[in-house]
Amino acid sequence: MGSLRDGYRAAVIGATGAIGGAVANHLAADPRCAEVRRFGRRPVAGETPLDVTDEASIAAAAEDVGEIHLLFIATGGLIVGEHRPEKALSQLNAEALQAQFALNAVGPALALKHFHRSLPRGERSLVGALSARVGSIGDNGLGGWYGYRAAKAALNQYMRAASVEIARSRKQAALAALHPATVESDLSKPFRPAGAGDPVIFTPAQSAEALLHVLDGLSSEQSGGFWAYDGSAIPW
Ligand SMILES: NC(=O)c1ccc[n+]([C@@H]2O[C@H](COP(=O)([O-])OP(=O)(O)OC[C@H]3O[C@@H](n4cnc5c(N)ncnc54)[C@H](OP(=O)(O)O)[C@@H]3O)[C@@H](O)[C@H]2O)c1
């Protein structure tokens, strides 16, 4: 990550996931990176377990993280519990919609709440959160997947709002909601190759490299945007 200072420190939330794990590995292989903290709801590498639906666990994990120049939030789910994405209005279920919102929107927002304090004030920092192109309202021509789409749209709004606030105290910060491509993982397996209209299916390592490249290239003036893996802007 050439835009961060030499010896930068990073934290990945959802480091047990396909994309989160690949992001953490990519950062760990960067000679400029001094340390990568990996958080998961199952404890990873001796870290405090972090469940994004349990704010106390987020606060506990953030407490001793120290200064971080890069925060990557890679948690999320498409099937939550036994609830599969809806194909029709008749399948809407209040409990499933709330579970989607808790995991894909509120969880990352609470992670921002507790971890943004660890971003340095006088240096460049980066925050990426895994959204999905299907969270774009403007790009929604297919319908369906009500809960997942709406939760990702809300995540995008949380990222945008946080970018405005964080810019007041950390002028060199850049936040981004990111679409990782259609990526080989447990999450996408039942739905491939339909994906989100992406022309290719990426391995997690390809996605991680592309996303970190996009983040690295963002200016602070671009903070709060919604970007695809190839650096193209996605409509809200
Ligand atoms: N794969 C794709 O094609 C694709 C496309 C668009 C967007 N995305 C987004 O990319 C993100 C990562 O997806 P992926 O493909 O890497 O899926 P994945 O391999 O299933 O990873 C999901 C990650 O989220 C974690 N997680 C789930 N619930 C959690 C909770 N309550 N607290 C903390 N962690 C929790 C999982 O932890 P466990 O290991 O403990 O289950 C895992 O680390 C998701 O937000 C997804 O919506 C993926």
PDB file of C-alpha atoms and ligand atoms in Angstrom:
ATOM      1  CA  MET A   1       0.000   0.000   0.000  1.00  0.00           C
ATOM      2  CA  GLY A   2       2.223   2.735  -1.362  1.00  0.00           C
ATOM      3  CA  SER A   3      -0.019   5.581  -0.235  1.00  0.00           C
ATOM      4  CA  LEU A   4       0.251   4.666   3.455  1.00  0.00           C
ATOM      5  CA  ARG A   5       3.323   5.402   5.506  1.00  0.00           C
ATOM      6  CA  ASP A   6       6.064   2.819   5.661  1.00  0.00           C
ATOM      7  CA  GLY A   7       5.405   0.595   8.664  1.00  0.00           C
ATOM      8  CA  TYR A   8       1.641   1.060   8.512  1.00  0.00           C
ATOM      9  CA  ARG A   9      -0.636  -1.082  10.673  1.00  0.00           C
ATOM     10  CA  ALA A  10      -3.875  -2.694   9.489  1.00  0.00           C
ATOM     11  CA  ALA A  11      -6.931  -4.413  10.967  1.00  0.00           C
ATOM     12  CA  VAL A  12      -9.220  -6.773   9.069  1.00  0.00           C
ATOM     13  CA  ILE A  13     -12.652  -7.559  10.508  1.00  0.00           C
ATOM     14  CA  GLY A  14     -14.075 -10.773   9.074  1.00  0.00           C
ATOM     15  CA  ALA A  15     -10.604 -12.198   8.525  1.00  0.00           C
ATOM     16  CA  THR A  16     -11.974 -15.765   8.543  1.00  0.00           C
ATOM     17  CA  GLY A  17     -13.928 -15.085   5.341  1.00  0.00           C
ATOM     18  CA  ALA A  18     -12.747 -15.793   1.821  1.00  0.00           C
ATOM     19  CA  ILE A  19     -12.198 -12.150   0.859  1.00  0.00           C
ATOM     20  CA  GLY A  20     -11.262 -10.926   4.347  1.00  0.00           C
ATOM     21  CA  GLY A  21      -8.670 -13.673   4.705  1.00  0.00           C
ATOM     22  CA  ALA A  22      -7.194 -12.878   1.303  1.00  0.00           C
ATOM     23  CA  VAL A  23      -7.051  -9.159   2.139  1.00  0.00           C
ATOM     24  CA  ALA A  24      -5.241  -9.919   5.401  1.00  0.00           C
ATOM     25  CA  ASN A  25      -2.789 -12.225   3.611  1.00  0.00           C
ATOM     26  CA  HIS A  26      -2.125  -9.644   0.908  1.00  0.00           C
ATOM     27  CA  LEU A  27      -1.393  -6.976   3.507  1.00  0.00           C
ATOM     28  CA  ALA A  28       0.791  -9.340   5.541  1.00  0.00           C
ATOM     29  CA  ALA A  29       2.885  -9.937   2.421  1.00  0.00           C
ATOM     30  CA  ASP A  30       3.427  -6.194   1.898  1.00  0.00           C
ATOM     31  CA  PRO A  31       6.924  -5.335   3.192  1.00  0.00           C
ATOM     32  CA  ARG A  32       5.667  -1.844   4.094  1.00  0.00           C
ATOM     33  CA  CYS A  33       3.049  -3.295   6.469  1.00  0.00           C
ATOM     34  CA  ALA A  34       4.276  -3.647  10.057  1.00  0.00           C
ATOM     35  CA  GLU A  35       1.306  -5.596  11.415  1.00  0.00           C
ATOM     36  CA  VAL A  36      -2.095  -6.968  10.429  1.00  0.00           C
ATOM     37  CA  ARG A  37      -4.613  -7.603  13.191  1.00  0.00           C
ATOM     38  CA  ARG A  38      -7.131 -10.262  12.136  1.00  0.00           C
ATOM     39  CA  PHE A  39     -10.543 -10.305  13.795  1.00  0.00           C
ATOM     40  CA  GLY A  40     -13.306 -12.900  13.464  1.00  0.00           C
ATOM     41  CA  ARG A  41     -16.253 -14.104  15.487  1.00  0.00           C
ATOM     42  CA  ARG A  42     -14.221 -17.239  16.045  1.00  0.00           C
ATOM     43  CA  PRO A  43     -10.956 -16.092  17.625  1.00  0.00           C
ATOM     44  CA  VAL A  44      -8.192 -15.720  15.028  1.00  0.00           C
ATOM     45  CA  ALA A  45      -4.490 -15.627  15.875  1.00  0.00           C
ATOM     46  CA  GLY A  46      -5.163 -15.133  19.592  1.00  0.00           C
ATOM     47  CA  GLU A  47      -7.303 -12.009  19.026  1.00  0.00           C
ATOM     48  CA  THR A  48     -10.438 -11.134  20.985  1.00  0.00           C
ATOM     49  CA  PRO A  49     -13.458 -12.652  19.173  1.00  0.00           C
ATOM     50  CA  LEU A  50     -15.483 -10.009  17.319  1.00  0.00           C
ATOM     51  CA  ASP A  51     -19.103 -10.659  16.389  1.00  0.00           C
ATOM     52  CA  VAL A  52     -20.526  -7.673  14.513  1.00  0.00           C
ATOM     53  CA  THR A  53     -23.988  -8.380  15.963  1.00  0.00           C
ATOM     54  CA  ASP A  54     -22.584  -7.993  19.500  1.00  0.00           C
ATOM     55  CA  GLU A  55     -21.447  -4.424  20.149  1.00  0.00           C
ATOM     56  CA  ALA A  56     -19.657  -5.313  23.377  1.00  0.00           C
ATOM     57  CA  SER A  57     -17.407  -7.706  21.449  1.00  0.00           C
ATOM     58  CA  ILE A  58     -16.617  -4.989  18.890  1.00  0.00           C
ATOM     59  CA  ALA A  59     -15.747  -2.519  21.659  1.00  0.00           C
ATOM     60  CA  ALA A  60     -13.533  -5.087  23.401  1.00  0.00           C
ATOM     61  CA  ALA A  61     -11.645  -5.859  20.182  1.00  0.00           C
ATOM     62  CA  ALA A  62     -11.168  -2.174  19.349  1.00  0.00           C
ATOM     63  CA  GLU A  63      -9.909  -1.326  22.797  1.00  0.00           C
ATOM     64  CA  ASP A  64      -6.364  -2.588  22.455  1.00  0.00           C
ATOM     65  CA  VAL A  65      -5.934  -2.387  18.672  1.00  0.00           C
ATOM     66  CA  GLY A  66      -3.676   0.672  18.847  1.00  0.00           C
ATOM     67  CA  GLU A  67      -3.126   2.997  15.899  1.00  0.00           C
ATOM     68  CA  ILE A  68      -4.227   1.569  12.542  1.00  0.00           C
ATOM     69  CA  HIS A  69      -3.775   3.165   9.137  1.00  0.00           C
ATOM     70  CA  LEU A  70      -5.996   0.717   7.282  1.00  0.00           C
ATOM     71  CA  LEU A  71      -9.294  -0.765   8.444  1.00  0.00           C
ATOM     72  CA  PHE A  72     -10.960  -3.352   6.236  1.00  0.00           C
ATOM     73  CA  ILE A  73     -14.459  -4.602   7.114  1.00  0.00           C
ATOM     74  CA  ALA A  74     -15.069  -7.868   5.264  1.00  0.00           C
ATOM     75  CA  THR A  75     -17.989  -9.347   7.198  1.00  0.00           C
ATOM     76  CA  GLY A  76     -21.405 -10.048   5.753  1.00  0.00           C
ATOM     77  CA  GLY A  77     -23.824 -12.706   4.644  1.00  0.00           C
ATOM     78  CA  LEU A  78     -26.346 -13.435   1.938  1.00  0.00           C
ATOM     79  CA  ILE A  79     -28.100 -16.325   3.667  1.00  0.00           C
ATOM     80  CA  VAL A  80     -28.626 -15.331   7.307  1.00  0.00           C
ATOM     81  CA  GLY A  81     -29.647 -18.197   9.563  1.00  0.00           C
ATOM     82  CA  GLU A  82     -32.003 -20.283   7.446  1.00  0.00           C
ATOM     83  CA  HIS A  83     -33.275 -17.265   5.534  1.00  0.00           C
ATOM     84  CA  ARG A  84     -32.398 -17.308   1.840  1.00  0.00           C
ATOM     85  CA  PRO A  85     -32.578 -14.154  -0.316  1.00  0.00           C
ATOM     86  CA  GLU A  86     -36.175 -13.371  -1.297  1.00  0.00           C
ATOM     87  CA  LYS A  87     -37.353 -13.771  -4.884  1.00  0.00           C
ATOM     88  CA  ALA A  88     -40.789 -12.175  -4.343  1.00  0.00           C
ATOM     89  CA  LEU A  89     -42.606  -9.805  -1.998  1.00  0.00           C
ATOM     90  CA  SER A  90     -44.624 -12.764  -0.748  1.00  0.00           C
ATOM     91  CA  GLN A  91     -41.424 -14.169   0.807  1.00  0.00           C
ATOM     92  CA  LEU A  92     -40.660 -11.088   2.934  1.00  0.00           C
ATOM     93  CA  ASN A  93     -40.219 -11.958   6.594  1.00  0.00           C
ATOM     94  CA  ALA A  94     -39.674  -9.308   9.262  1.00  0.00           C
ATOM     95  CA  GLU A  95     -37.214 -11.391  11.247  1.00  0.00           C
ATOM     96  CA  ALA A  96     -35.124 -12.154   8.142  1.00  0.00           C
ATOM     97  CA  LEU A  97     -35.092  -8.505   7.036  1.00  0.00           C
ATOM     98  CA  GLN A  98     -33.966  -7.415  10.493  1.00  0.00           C
ATOM     99  CA  ALA A  99     -31.263 -10.088  10.592  1.00  0.00           C
ATOM    100  CA  GLN A 100     -29.956  -8.894   7.213  1.00  0.00           C
ATOM    101  CA  PHE A 101     -29.873  -5.319   8.479  1.00  0.00           C
ATOM    102  CA  ALA A 102     -28.129  -6.314  11.708  1.00  0.00           C
ATOM    103  CA  LEU A 103     -25.380  -8.250   9.925  1.00  0.00           C
ATOM    104  CA  ASN A 104     -24.777  -6.261   6.738  1.00  0.00           C
ATOM    105  CA  ALA A 105     -25.528  -2.685   7.848  1.00  0.00           C
ATOM    106  CA  VAL A 106     -25.573  -2.167  11.626  1.00  0.00           C
ATOM    107  CA  GLY A 107     -22.581  -4.445  12.255  1.00  0.00           C
ATOM    108  CA  PRO A 108     -20.142  -2.566  10.009  1.00  0.00           C
ATOM    109  CA  ALA A 109     -21.522   0.764  11.296  1.00  0.00           C
ATOM    110  CA  LEU A 110     -20.748  -0.257  14.876  1.00  0.00           C
ATOM    111  CA  ALA A 111     -17.313  -1.431  13.783  1.00  0.00           C
ATOM    112  CA  LEU A 112     -16.737   2.069  12.377  1.00  0.00           C
ATOM    113  CA  LYS A 113     -18.005   3.580  15.621  1.00  0.00           C
ATOM    114  CA  HIS A 114     -15.400   1.765  17.698  1.00  0.00           C
ATOM    115  CA  PHE A 115     -12.456   1.446  15.288  1.00  0.00           C
ATOM    116  CA  HIS A 116     -12.394   4.907  13.668  1.00  0.00           C
ATOM    117  CA  ARG A 117     -10.843   6.300  16.839  1.00  0.00           C
ATOM    118  CA  SER A 118      -7.745   4.248  16.037  1.00  0.00           C
ATOM    119  CA  LEU A 119      -7.158   6.066  12.738  1.00  0.00           C
ATOM    120  CA  PRO A 120      -4.307   8.592  12.990  1.00  0.00           C
ATOM    121  CA  ARG A 121      -5.206  12.285  12.910  1.00  0.00           C
ATOM    122  CA  GLY A 122      -2.190  13.657  11.079  1.00  0.00           C
ATOM    123  CA  GLU A 123      -1.516  10.886   8.560  1.00  0.00           C
ATOM    124  CA  ARG A 124      -3.221   9.199   5.637  1.00  0.00           C
ATOM    125  CA  SER A 125      -5.565   6.347   6.495  1.00  0.00           C
ATOM    126  CA  LEU A 126      -7.917   4.084   4.551  1.00  0.00           C
ATOM    127  CA  VAL A 127     -11.169   2.339   5.439  1.00  0.00           C
ATOM    128  CA  GLY A 128     -12.850  -0.169   3.119  1.00  0.00           C
ATOM    129  CA  ALA A 129     -16.098  -2.044   3.755  1.00  0.00           C
ATOM    130  CA  LEU A 130     -17.425  -4.840   1.595  1.00  0.00           C
ATOM    131  CA  SER A 131     -20.737  -3.800   0.119  1.00  0.00           C
ATOM    132  CA  ALA A 132     -22.167  -5.301  -3.100  1.00  0.00           C
ATOM    133  CA  ARG A 133     -23.204  -3.911  -6.459  1.00  0.00           C
ATOM    134  CA  VAL A 134     -26.695  -5.273  -5.815  1.00  0.00           C
ATOM    135  CA  GLY A 135     -26.896  -2.697  -2.991  1.00  0.00           C
ATOM    136  CA  SER A 136     -27.024   0.015  -5.651  1.00  0.00           C
ATOM    137  CA  ILE A 137     -30.539   1.444  -5.890  1.00  0.00           C
ATOM    138  CA  GLY A 138     -29.826   3.119  -9.229  1.00  0.00           C
ATOM    139  CA  ASP A 139     -28.455  -0.089 -10.728  1.00  0.00           C
ATOM    140  CA  ASN A 140     -31.318  -2.331  -9.582  1.00  0.00           C
ATOM    141  CA  GLY A 141     -32.967  -3.605 -12.730  1.00  0.00           C
ATOM    142  CA  LEU A 142     -33.624  -7.167 -11.599  1.00  0.00           C
ATOM    143  CA  GLY A 143     -35.472  -6.826  -8.278  1.00  0.00           C
ATOM    144  CA  GLY A 144     -35.513  -9.525  -5.614  1.00  0.00           C
ATOM    145  CA  TRP A 145     -33.002 -10.026  -2.771  1.00  0.00           C
ATOM    146  CA  TYR A 146     -34.894  -7.358  -0.811  1.00  0.00           C
ATOM    147  CA  GLY A 147     -33.183  -7.802   2.538  1.00  0.00           C
ATOM    148  CA  TYR A 148     -29.605  -8.068   1.268  1.00  0.00           C
ATOM    149  CA  ARG A 149     -29.984  -5.216  -1.232  1.00  0.00           C
ATOM    150  CA  ALA A 150     -31.547  -2.873   1.322  1.00  0.00           C
ATOM    151  CA  ALA A 151     -28.975  -3.698   4.001  1.00  0.00           C
ATOM    152  CA  LYS A 152     -26.066  -3.043   1.611  1.00  0.00           C
ATOM    153  CA  ALA A 153     -27.694   0.241   0.512  1.00  0.00           C
ATOM    154  CA  ALA A 154     -27.869   1.215   4.191  1.00  0.00           C
ATOM    155  CA  LEU A 155     -24.231   0.224   4.686  1.00  0.00           C
ATOM    156  CA  ASN A 156     -23.318   2.548   1.804  1.00  0.00           C
ATOM    157  CA  GLN A 157     -25.145   5.404   3.527  1.00  0.00           C
ATOM    158  CA  TYR A 158     -23.369   4.681   6.831  1.00  0.00           C
ATOM    159  CA  MET A 159     -20.016   4.784   5.028  1.00  0.00           C
ATOM    160  CA  ARG A 160     -20.910   8.047   3.301  1.00  0.00           C
ATOM    161  CA  ALA A 161     -22.096   9.696   6.520  1.00  0.00           C
ATOM    162  CA  ALA A 162     -19.021   8.485   8.413  1.00  0.00           C
ATOM    163  CA  SER A 163     -16.737   9.830   5.689  1.00  0.00           C
ATOM    164  CA  VAL A 164     -18.149  13.326   6.223  1.00  0.00           C
ATOM    165  CA  GLU A 165     -17.690  13.152   9.994  1.00  0.00           C
ATOM    166  CA  ILE A 166     -14.266  11.509   9.939  1.00  0.00           C
ATOM    167  CA  ALA A 167     -12.958  14.121   7.471  1.00  0.00           C
ATOM    168  CA  ARG A 168     -13.409  16.772  10.162  1.00  0.00           C
ATOM    169  CA  SER A 169     -10.826  15.201  12.472  1.00  0.00           C
ATOM    170  CA  ARG A 170      -8.815  13.141   9.961  1.00  0.00           C
ATOM    171  CA  LYS A 171      -8.420  15.151   6.782  1.00  0.00           C
ATOM    172  CA  GLN A 172      -6.262  12.528   5.083  1.00  0.00           C
ATOM    173  CA  ALA A 173      -8.707   9.644   5.570  1.00  0.00           C
ATOM    174  CA  ALA A 174     -10.428   7.951   2.633  1.00  0.00           C
ATOM    175  CA  LEU A 175     -13.413   5.652   3.199  1.00  0.00           C
ATOM    176  CA  ALA A 176     -14.980   3.446   0.538  1.00  0.00           C
ATOM    177  CA  ALA A 177     -17.868   1.036   0.128  1.00  0.00           C
ATOM    178  CA  LEU A 178     -16.530  -1.654  -2.189  1.00  0.00           C
ATOM    179  CA  HIS A 179     -18.019  -4.201  -4.581  1.00  0.00           C
ATOM    180  CA  PRO A 180     -15.519  -7.085  -4.645  1.00  0.00           C
ATOM    181  CA  ALA A 181     -16.635  -8.676  -7.956  1.00  0.00           C
ATOM    182  CA  THR A 182     -18.306 -12.063  -7.979  1.00  0.00           C
ATOM    183  CA  VAL A 183     -15.818 -14.001  -5.881  1.00  0.00           C
ATOM    184  CA  GLU A 184     -15.445 -17.716  -5.202  1.00  0.00           C
ATOM    185  CA  SER A 185     -16.574 -18.187  -1.603  1.00  0.00           C
ATOM    186  CA  ASP A 186     -19.102 -20.028   0.565  1.00  0.00           C
ATOM    187  CA  LEU A 187     -21.290 -16.924   0.325  1.00  0.00           C
ATOM    188  CA  SER A 188     -21.478 -16.853  -3.463  1.00  0.00           C
ATOM    189  CA  LYS A 189     -21.378 -20.625  -4.074  1.00  0.00           C
ATOM    190  CA  PRO A 190     -25.153 -21.240  -4.137  1.00  0.00           C
ATOM    191  CA  PHE A 191     -25.689 -18.289  -6.510  1.00  0.00           C
ATOM    192  CA  ARG A 192     -22.877 -18.483  -9.044  1.00  0.00           C
ATOM    193  CA  PRO A 193     -22.535 -17.877 -11.919  1.00  0.00           C
ATOM    194  CA  ALA A 194     -25.483 -15.451 -11.739  1.00  0.00           C
ATOM    195  CA  GLY A 195     -23.450 -13.018  -9.586  1.00  0.00           C
ATOM    196  CA  ALA A 196     -24.057  -9.333 -10.089  1.00  0.00           C
ATOM    197  CA  GLY A 197     -23.453  -9.119 -13.805  1.00  0.00           C
ATOM    198  CA  ASP A 198     -19.687  -9.269 -13.380  1.00  0.00           C
ATOM    199  CA  PRO A 199     -17.948 -10.582 -16.486  1.00  0.00           C
ATOM    200  CA  VAL A 200     -15.566 -12.872 -14.569  1.00  0.00           C
ATOM    201  CA  ILE A 201     -15.491 -14.765 -11.298  1.00  0.00           C
ATOM    202  CA  PHE A 202     -12.493 -13.804  -9.181  1.00  0.00           C
ATOM    203  CA  THR A 203     -10.579 -15.869  -6.712  1.00  0.00           C
ATOM    204  CA  PRO A 204     -10.467 -14.232  -3.261  1.00  0.00           C
ATOM    205  CA  ALA A 205      -6.806 -13.342  -3.854  1.00  0.00           C
ATOM    206  CA  GLN A 206      -7.619 -11.586  -7.150  1.00  0.00           C
ATOM    207  CA  SER A 207     -10.414  -9.650  -5.489  1.00  0.00           C
ATOM    208  CA  ALA A 208      -8.248  -8.672  -2.506  1.00  0.00           C
ATOM    209  CA  GLU A 209      -5.469  -7.383  -4.728  1.00  0.00           C
ATOM    210  CA  ALA A 210      -7.905  -5.392  -6.878  1.00  0.00           C
ATOM    211  CA  LEU A 211      -9.766  -3.882  -3.917  1.00  0.00           C
ATOM    212  CA  LEU A 212      -6.591  -2.848  -2.107  1.00  0.00           C
ATOM    213  CA  HIS A 213      -5.342  -1.270  -5.331  1.00  0.00           C
ATOM    214  CA  VAL A 214      -8.584   0.732  -5.598  1.00  0.00           C
ATOM    215  CA  LEU A 215      -8.359   1.845  -1.946  1.00  0.00           C
ATOM    216  CA  ASP A 216      -4.693   2.775  -2.286  1.00  0.00           C
ATOM    217  CA  GLY A 217      -5.502   5.050  -5.221  1.00  0.00           C
ATOM    218  CA  LEU A 218      -8.349   7.013  -3.584  1.00  0.00           C
ATOM    219  CA  SER A 219      -7.765  10.624  -2.614  1.00  0.00           C
ATOM    220  CA  SER A 220      -9.327  12.022   0.546  1.00  0.00           C
ATOM    221  CA  GLU A 221     -11.550  14.159  -1.734  1.00  0.00           C
ATOM    222  CA  GLN A 222     -13.020  10.881  -3.032  1.00  0.00           C
ATOM    223  CA  SER A 223     -13.808   9.647   0.468  1.00  0.00           C
ATOM    224  CA  GLY A 224     -17.321   8.253   0.944  1.00  0.00           C
ATOM    225  CA  GLY A 225     -17.737   6.747  -2.522  1.00  0.00           C
ATOM    226  CA  PHE A 226     -19.009   3.386  -3.768  1.00  0.00           C
ATOM    227  CA  TRP A 227     -16.491   1.639  -5.993  1.00  0.00           C
ATOM    228  CA  ALA A 228     -16.169  -1.618  -7.877  1.00  0.00           C
ATOM    229  CA  TYR A 229     -13.063  -3.822  -7.899  1.00  0.00           C
ATOM    230  CA  ASP A 230     -11.950  -2.256 -11.216  1.00  0.00           C
ATOM    231  CA  GLY A 231     -12.012   1.288  -9.833  1.00  0.00           C
ATOM    232  CA  SER A 232     -15.257   2.281 -11.554  1.00  0.00           C
ATOM    233  CA  ALA A 233     -17.804   4.282  -9.539  1.00  0.00           C
ATOM    234  CA  ILE A 234     -21.126   2.529  -8.866  1.00  0.00           C
ATOM    235  CA  PRO A 235     -24.309   4.625  -8.746  1.00  0.00           C
ATOM    236  CA  TRP A 236     -25.975   4.884  -5.346  1.00  0.00           C
TER     237      TRP A 236
HETATM  238  N1  LIG B   1     -18.381 -13.416  -2.770  1.00  0.00           N
HETATM  239  C1  LIG B   1     -19.000 -12.579  -3.575  1.00  0.00           C
HETATM  240  O1  LIG B   1     -19.216 -12.851  -4.765  1.00  0.00           O
HETATM  241  C2  LIG B   1     -19.467 -11.234  -3.050  1.00  0.00           C
HETATM  242  C3  LIG B   1     -20.074 -10.347  -3.953  1.00  0.00           C
HETATM  243  C4  LIG B   1     -20.506  -9.112  -3.496  1.00  0.00           C
HETATM  244  C5  LIG B   1     -20.318  -8.766  -2.161  1.00  0.00           C
HETATM  245  N2  LIG B   1     -19.729  -9.658  -1.302  1.00  0.00           N
HETATM  246  C6  LIG B   1     -19.591  -9.250   0.103  1.00  0.00           C
HETATM  247  O2  LIG B   1     -18.273  -9.508   0.544  1.00  0.00           O
HETATM  248  C7  LIG B   1     -18.294  -9.801   1.946  1.00  0.00           C
HETATM  249  C8  LIG B   1     -17.459 -11.055   2.224  1.00  0.00           C
HETATM  250  O3  LIG B   1     -17.980 -12.113   1.481  1.00  0.00           O
HETATM  251  P1  LIG B   1     -17.182 -13.480   1.225  1.00  0.00           P
HETATM  252  O4  LIG B   1     -17.528 -13.892  -0.160  1.00  0.00           O
HETATM  253  O5  LIG B   1     -15.763 -13.352   1.653  1.00  0.00           O
HETATM  254  O6  LIG B   1     -17.994 -14.443   2.216  1.00  0.00           O
HETATM  255  P2  LIG B   1     -17.515 -15.451   3.348  1.00  0.00           P
HETATM  256  O7  LIG B   1     -16.331 -16.213   2.937  1.00  0.00           O
HETATM  257  O8  LIG B   1     -18.755 -16.181   3.747  1.00  0.00           O
HETATM  258  O9  LIG B   1     -17.076 -14.441   4.529  1.00  0.00           O
HETATM  259  C9  LIG B   1     -18.010 -13.804   5.352  1.00  0.00           C
HETATM  260  C10 LIG B   1     -17.276 -13.336   6.582  1.00  0.00           C
HETATM  261  O10 LIG B   1     -18.225 -12.659   7.443  1.00  0.00           O
HETATM  262  C11 LIG B   1     -18.072 -13.209   8.747  1.00  0.00           C
HETATM  263  N3  LIG B   1     -19.273 -13.054   9.556  1.00  0.00           N
HETATM  264  C12 LIG B   1     -20.517 -13.473   9.275  1.00  0.00           C
HETATM  265  N4  LIG B   1     -21.331 -13.143  10.301  1.00  0.00           N
HETATM  266  C13 LIG B   1     -20.558 -12.502  11.222  1.00  0.00           C
HETATM  267  C14 LIG B   1     -20.793 -11.914  12.476  1.00  0.00           C
HETATM  268  N5  LIG B   1     -22.022 -11.903  13.037  1.00  0.00           N
HETATM  269  N6  LIG B   1     -19.768 -11.340  13.135  1.00  0.00           N
HETATM  270  C15 LIG B   1     -18.526 -11.344  12.600  1.00  0.00           C
HETATM  271  N7  LIG B   1     -18.230 -11.897  11.430  1.00  0.00           N
HETATM  272  C16 LIG B   1     -19.249 -12.460  10.747  1.00  0.00           C
HETATM  273  C17 LIG B   1     -17.740 -14.656   8.514  1.00  0.00           C
HETATM  274  O11 LIG B   1     -17.264 -15.246   9.690  1.00  0.00           O
HETATM  275  P3  LIG B   1     -17.292 -16.870   9.911  1.00  0.00           P
HETATM  276  O12 LIG B   1     -16.045 -17.354   9.222  1.00  0.00           O
HETATM  277  O13 LIG B   1     -17.240 -16.997  11.397  1.00  0.00           O
HETATM  278  O14 LIG B   1     -18.550 -17.381   9.297  1.00  0.00           O
HETATM  279  C18 LIG B   1     -16.692 -14.486   7.429  1.00  0.00           C
HETATM  280  O15 LIG B   1     -15.483 -14.052   8.002  1.00  0.00           O
HETATM  281  C19 LIG B   1     -19.770  -9.883   2.340  1.00  0.00           C
HETATM  282  O16 LIG B   1     -20.145  -8.663   2.951  1.00  0.00           O
HETATM  283  C20 LIG B   1     -20.492 -10.037   1.024  1.00  0.00           C
HETATM  284  O17 LIG B   1     -21.795  -9.488   1.075  1.00  0.00           O
HETATM  285  C21 LIG B   1     -19.299 -10.865  -1.722  1.00  0.00           C
END
